[in-house]
Short mmCIF file of C-alpha atoms in Angstrom, two decimals:
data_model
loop_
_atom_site.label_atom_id
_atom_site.label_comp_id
_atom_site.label_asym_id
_atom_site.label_seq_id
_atom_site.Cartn_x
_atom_site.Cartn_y
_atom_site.Cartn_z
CA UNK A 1 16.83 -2.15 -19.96
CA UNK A 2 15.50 0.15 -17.27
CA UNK A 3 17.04 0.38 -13.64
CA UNK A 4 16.08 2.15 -11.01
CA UNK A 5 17.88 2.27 -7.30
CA UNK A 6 16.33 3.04 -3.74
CA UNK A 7 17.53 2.97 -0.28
CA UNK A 8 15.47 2.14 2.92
CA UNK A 9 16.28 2.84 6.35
CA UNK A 10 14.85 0.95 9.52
CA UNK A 11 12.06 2.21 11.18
CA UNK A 12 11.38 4.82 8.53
CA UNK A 13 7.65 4.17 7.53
CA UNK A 14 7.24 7.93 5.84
CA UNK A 15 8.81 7.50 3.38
CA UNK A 16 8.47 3.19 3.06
CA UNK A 17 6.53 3.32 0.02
CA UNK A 18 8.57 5.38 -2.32
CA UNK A 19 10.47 2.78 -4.24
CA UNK A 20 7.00 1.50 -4.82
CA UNK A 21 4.97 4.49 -6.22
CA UNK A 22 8.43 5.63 -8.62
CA UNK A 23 8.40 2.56 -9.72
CA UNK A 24 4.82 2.54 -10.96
CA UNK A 25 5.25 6.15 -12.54
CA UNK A 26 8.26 4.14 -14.74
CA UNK A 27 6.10 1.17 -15.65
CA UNK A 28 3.20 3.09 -16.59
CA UNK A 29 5.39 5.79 -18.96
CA UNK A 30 6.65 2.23 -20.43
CA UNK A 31 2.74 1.45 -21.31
CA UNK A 32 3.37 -1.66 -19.37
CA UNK A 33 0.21 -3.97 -18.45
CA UNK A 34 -1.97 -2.60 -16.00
CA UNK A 35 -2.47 -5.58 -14.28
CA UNK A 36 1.42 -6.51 -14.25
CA UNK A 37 2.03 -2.98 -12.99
CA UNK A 38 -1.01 -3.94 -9.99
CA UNK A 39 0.83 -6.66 -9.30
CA UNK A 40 4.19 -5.23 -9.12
CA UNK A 41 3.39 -2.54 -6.67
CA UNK A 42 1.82 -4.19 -4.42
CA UNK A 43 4.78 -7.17 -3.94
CA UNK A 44 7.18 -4.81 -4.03
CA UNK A 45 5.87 -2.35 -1.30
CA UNK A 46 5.02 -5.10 1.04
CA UNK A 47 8.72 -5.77 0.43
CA UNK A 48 9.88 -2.14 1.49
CA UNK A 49 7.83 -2.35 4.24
CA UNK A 50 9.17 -5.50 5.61
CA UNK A 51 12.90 -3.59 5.43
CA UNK A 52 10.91 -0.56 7.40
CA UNK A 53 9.85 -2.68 10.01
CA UNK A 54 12.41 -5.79 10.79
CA UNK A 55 15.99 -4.35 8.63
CA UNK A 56 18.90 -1.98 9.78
CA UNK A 57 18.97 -0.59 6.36
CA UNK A 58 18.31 -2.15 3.07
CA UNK A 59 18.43 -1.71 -0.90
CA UNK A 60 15.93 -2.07 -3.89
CA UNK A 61 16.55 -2.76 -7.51
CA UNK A 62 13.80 -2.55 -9.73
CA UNK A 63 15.16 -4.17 -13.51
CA UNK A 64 12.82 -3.73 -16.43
CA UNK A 65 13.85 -6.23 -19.56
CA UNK A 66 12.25 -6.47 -22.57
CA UNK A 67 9.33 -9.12 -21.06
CA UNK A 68 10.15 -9.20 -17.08
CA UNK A 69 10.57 -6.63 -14.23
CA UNK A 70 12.90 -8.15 -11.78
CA UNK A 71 12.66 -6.56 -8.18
CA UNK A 72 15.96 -7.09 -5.88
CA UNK A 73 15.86 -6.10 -2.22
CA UNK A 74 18.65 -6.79 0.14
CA UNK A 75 18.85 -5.93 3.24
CA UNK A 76 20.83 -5.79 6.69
CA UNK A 77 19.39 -6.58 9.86
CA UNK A 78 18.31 -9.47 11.97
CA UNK A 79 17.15 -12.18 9.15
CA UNK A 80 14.15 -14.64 9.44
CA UNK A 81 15.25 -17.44 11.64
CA UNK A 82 12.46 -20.21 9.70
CA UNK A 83 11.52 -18.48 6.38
CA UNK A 84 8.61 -21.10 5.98
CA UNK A 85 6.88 -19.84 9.18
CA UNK A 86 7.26 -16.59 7.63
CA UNK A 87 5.46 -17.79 4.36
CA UNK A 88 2.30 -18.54 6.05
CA UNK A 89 -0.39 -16.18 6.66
CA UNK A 90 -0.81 -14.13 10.04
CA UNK A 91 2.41 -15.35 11.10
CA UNK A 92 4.44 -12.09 12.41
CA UNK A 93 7.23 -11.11 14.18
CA UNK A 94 6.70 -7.08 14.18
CA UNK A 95 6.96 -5.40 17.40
CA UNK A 96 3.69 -4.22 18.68
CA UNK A 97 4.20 -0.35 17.69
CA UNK A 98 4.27 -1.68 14.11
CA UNK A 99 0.95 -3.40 14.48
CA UNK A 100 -0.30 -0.68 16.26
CA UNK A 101 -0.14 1.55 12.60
CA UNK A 102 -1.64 -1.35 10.91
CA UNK A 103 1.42 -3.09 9.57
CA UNK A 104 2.45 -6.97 10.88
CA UNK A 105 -0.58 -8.56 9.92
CA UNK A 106 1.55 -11.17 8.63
CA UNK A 107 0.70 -10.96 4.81
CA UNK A 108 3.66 -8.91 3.61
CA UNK A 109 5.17 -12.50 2.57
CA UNK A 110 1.65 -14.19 1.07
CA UNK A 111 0.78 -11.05 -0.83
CA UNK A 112 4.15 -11.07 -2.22
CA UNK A 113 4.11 -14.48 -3.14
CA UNK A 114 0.74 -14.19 -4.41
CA UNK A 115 1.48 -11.19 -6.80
CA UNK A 116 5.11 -12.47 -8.24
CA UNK A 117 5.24 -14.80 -10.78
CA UNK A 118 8.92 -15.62 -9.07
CA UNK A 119 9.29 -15.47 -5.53
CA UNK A 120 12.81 -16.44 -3.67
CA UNK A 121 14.03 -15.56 -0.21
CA UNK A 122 17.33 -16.27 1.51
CA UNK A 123 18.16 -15.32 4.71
CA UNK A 124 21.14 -15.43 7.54
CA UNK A 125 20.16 -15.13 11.05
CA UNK A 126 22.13 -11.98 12.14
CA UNK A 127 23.38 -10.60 8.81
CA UNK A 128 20.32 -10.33 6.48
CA UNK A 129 17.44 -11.07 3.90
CA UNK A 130 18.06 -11.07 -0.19
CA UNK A 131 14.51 -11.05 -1.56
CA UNK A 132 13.86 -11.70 -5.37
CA UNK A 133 11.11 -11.53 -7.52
CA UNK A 134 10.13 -11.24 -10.71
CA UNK A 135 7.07 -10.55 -12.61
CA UNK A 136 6.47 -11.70 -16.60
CA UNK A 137 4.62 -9.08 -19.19
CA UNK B 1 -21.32 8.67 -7.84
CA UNK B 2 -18.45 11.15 -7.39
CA UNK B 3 -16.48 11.75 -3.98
CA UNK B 4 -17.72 15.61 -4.19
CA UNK B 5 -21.50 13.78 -4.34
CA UNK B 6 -20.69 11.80 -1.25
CA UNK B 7 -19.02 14.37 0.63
CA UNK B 8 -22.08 16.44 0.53
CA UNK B 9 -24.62 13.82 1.09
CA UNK B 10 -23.03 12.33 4.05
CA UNK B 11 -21.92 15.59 5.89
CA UNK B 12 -18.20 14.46 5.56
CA UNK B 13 -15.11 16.73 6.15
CA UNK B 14 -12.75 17.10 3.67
CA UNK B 15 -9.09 17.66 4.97
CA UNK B 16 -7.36 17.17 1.78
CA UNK B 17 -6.57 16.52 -1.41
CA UNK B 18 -9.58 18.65 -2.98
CA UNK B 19 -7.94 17.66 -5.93
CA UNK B 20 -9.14 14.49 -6.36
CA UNK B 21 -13.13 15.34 -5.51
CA UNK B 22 -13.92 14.40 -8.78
CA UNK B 23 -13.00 10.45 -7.98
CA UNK B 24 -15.64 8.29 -9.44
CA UNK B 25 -16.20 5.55 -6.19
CA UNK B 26 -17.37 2.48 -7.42
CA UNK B 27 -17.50 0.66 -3.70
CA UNK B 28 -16.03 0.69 -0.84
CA UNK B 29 -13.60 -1.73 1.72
CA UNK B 30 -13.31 -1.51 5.57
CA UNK B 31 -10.37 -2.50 7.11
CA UNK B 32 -7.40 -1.32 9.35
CA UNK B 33 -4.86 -3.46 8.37
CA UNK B 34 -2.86 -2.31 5.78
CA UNK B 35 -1.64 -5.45 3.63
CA UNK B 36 -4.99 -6.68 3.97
CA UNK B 37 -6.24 -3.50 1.40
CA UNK B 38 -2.82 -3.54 0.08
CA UNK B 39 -3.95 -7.18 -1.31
CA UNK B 40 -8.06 -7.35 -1.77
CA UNK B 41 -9.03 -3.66 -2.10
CA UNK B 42 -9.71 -2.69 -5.96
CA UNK B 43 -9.17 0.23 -7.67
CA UNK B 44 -11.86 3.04 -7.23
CA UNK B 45 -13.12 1.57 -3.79
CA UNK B 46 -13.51 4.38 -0.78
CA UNK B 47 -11.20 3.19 2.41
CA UNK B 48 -13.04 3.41 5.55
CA UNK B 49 -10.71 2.93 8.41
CA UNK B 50 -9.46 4.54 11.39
CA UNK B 51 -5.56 4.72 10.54
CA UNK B 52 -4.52 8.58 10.29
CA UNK B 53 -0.48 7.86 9.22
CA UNK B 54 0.77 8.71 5.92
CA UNK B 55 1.42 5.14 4.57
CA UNK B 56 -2.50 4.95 4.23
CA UNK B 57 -2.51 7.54 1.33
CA UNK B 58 1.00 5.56 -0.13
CA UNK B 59 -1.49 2.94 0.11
CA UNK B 60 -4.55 4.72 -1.50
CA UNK B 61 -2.02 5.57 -4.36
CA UNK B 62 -0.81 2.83 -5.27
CA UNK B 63 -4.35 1.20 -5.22
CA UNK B 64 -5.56 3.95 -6.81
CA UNK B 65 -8.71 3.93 -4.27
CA UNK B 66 -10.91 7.01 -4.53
CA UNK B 67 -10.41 8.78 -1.46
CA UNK B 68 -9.69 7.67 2.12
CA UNK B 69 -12.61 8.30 4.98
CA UNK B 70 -11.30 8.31 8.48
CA UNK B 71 -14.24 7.06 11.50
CA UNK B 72 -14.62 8.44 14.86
CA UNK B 73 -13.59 11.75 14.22
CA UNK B 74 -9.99 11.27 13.95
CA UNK B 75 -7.83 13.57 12.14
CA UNK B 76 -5.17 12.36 9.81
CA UNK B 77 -1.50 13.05 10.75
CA UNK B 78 -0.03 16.86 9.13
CA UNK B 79 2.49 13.93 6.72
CA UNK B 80 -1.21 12.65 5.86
CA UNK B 81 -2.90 15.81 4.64
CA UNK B 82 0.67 16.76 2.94
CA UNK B 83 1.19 13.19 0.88
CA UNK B 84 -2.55 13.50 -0.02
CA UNK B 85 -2.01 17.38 -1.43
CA UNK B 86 0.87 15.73 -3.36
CA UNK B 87 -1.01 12.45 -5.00
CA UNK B 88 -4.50 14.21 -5.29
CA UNK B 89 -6.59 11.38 -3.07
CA UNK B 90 -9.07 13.18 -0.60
CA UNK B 91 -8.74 12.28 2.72
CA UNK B 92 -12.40 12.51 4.57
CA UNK B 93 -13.68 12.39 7.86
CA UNK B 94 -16.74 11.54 9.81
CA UNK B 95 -18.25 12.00 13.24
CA UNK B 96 -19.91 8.16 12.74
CA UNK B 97 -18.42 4.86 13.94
CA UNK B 98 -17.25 2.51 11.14
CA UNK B 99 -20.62 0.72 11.74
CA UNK B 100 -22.60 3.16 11.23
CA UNK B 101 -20.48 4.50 8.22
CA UNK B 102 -20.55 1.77 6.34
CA UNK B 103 -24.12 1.04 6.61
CA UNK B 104 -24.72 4.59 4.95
CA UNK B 105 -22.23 4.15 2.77
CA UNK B 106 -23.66 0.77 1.57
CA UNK B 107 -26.85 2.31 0.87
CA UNK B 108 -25.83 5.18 -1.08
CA UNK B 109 -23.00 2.87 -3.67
CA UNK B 110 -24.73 0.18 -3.84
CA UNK B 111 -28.69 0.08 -2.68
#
């Protein structure tokens, strides 16, 4: 078992990304499915780009077992007040400097959900978001 | 055809990531909005778009996308031409609109 640790800060889109692109060097020395490895990165950097634009600060944890990849992001900052709002596409609540680079389209959640075979989100108003997915090989 | 091939067909300035001139493209995607490549572009496409921030090569990589061409004459950000150095995807540029661009472009991957 395989795991690998990032931290994001708020606001920090250069280097947003990062947990992302290790994490697909890893998964390809592993000889792990292309098209699992596809799928991971993309879920999981719409995932540290959602802490980038809406969290304080936040945490990934990328798990690789023997026939899953588990991806754990937790983060502080202001929450998602109606999660199932935030599940449908072109919903957003980015500020207009993030849309300005391109970001808060409102697909980071549908792409996510689209690419994870597992995809669970909890989330406190004020405190934070725990997002979990997982992805079978 | 190979991003060197296009780059020399279509005028187009390379500002980095010579590295990666050898890309095979095998089509192309238009679009500014970055999940929206994030989820439908595929592998080996060229990205025509007119975002010049660093997250669009972080993009490029991850999609592994041939090389990234930038409209209107806009230059990409000094972050951009670094990350692309470091990952090997060219970042291009062109005098045309994303119109005319992509017409060219259509003509030459896939007519």
């Amino acid at each position: 078992m395989i795991e690998l640790k990032f931290h994001i800060s708020g606001g920090d889109f250069d280097t947003a990304g990062t947990a992302s692109s290790e994490t697909k060097k890893i998964l390809k020395q592993l000889n792990i499915d292309s098209k699992v490895i596809k799928r991971t990165v993309v879920a999981l950097y719409e995932g540290e780009v959602n802490i980038a634009a809406h969290a304080w600060k936040g945490e990934v944890a990328v798990t690789v077992k023997d026939h899953q990849i588990v991806a754990l992001l937790k983060d502080e900052g202001p929450g998602i007040a109606d999660i199932n709002m935030a599940m449908l596409e072109g919903f957003s609540t980015a500020s207009p400097k993030v849309r300005e680079m391109g970001f808060g389209a409102g697909m980071g959640l549908p792409n996510m959900k689209k690419n994870a075979d597992l995809l669970e989100v909890e989330s406190t108003p004020g405190v934070g978001t725990t997002v979990r997915m997982s992805f079978d090989f | 055809m190979k991003v060197s091939e296009l780059v020399k067909e279509l005028n187009l300035v390379v500002f980095s990531g010579e590295e990666g001139l050898n890309r095979e493209i095998r089509g192309g995607y238009v679009s500014d909005l970055l999940s929206d490549v994030m989820g439908n572009a595929t592998e080996g496409e060229i990205w025509i778009t007119l975002q010049t921030h660093r997250n669009v090569v972080a993009i490029a990589s991850l999609k592994e996308l041939a090389c990234v061409l930038l409209v209107s004459s806009l230059k990409p950000e000094q972050g951009t031409i670094d990350h692309s150095n470091s990952e090997g995807i060219p970042v291009l540029g062109t005098t045309c609109s994303t119109f005319e661009i992509a017409g060219l472009l259509y003509q030459k991957i896939k007519g």
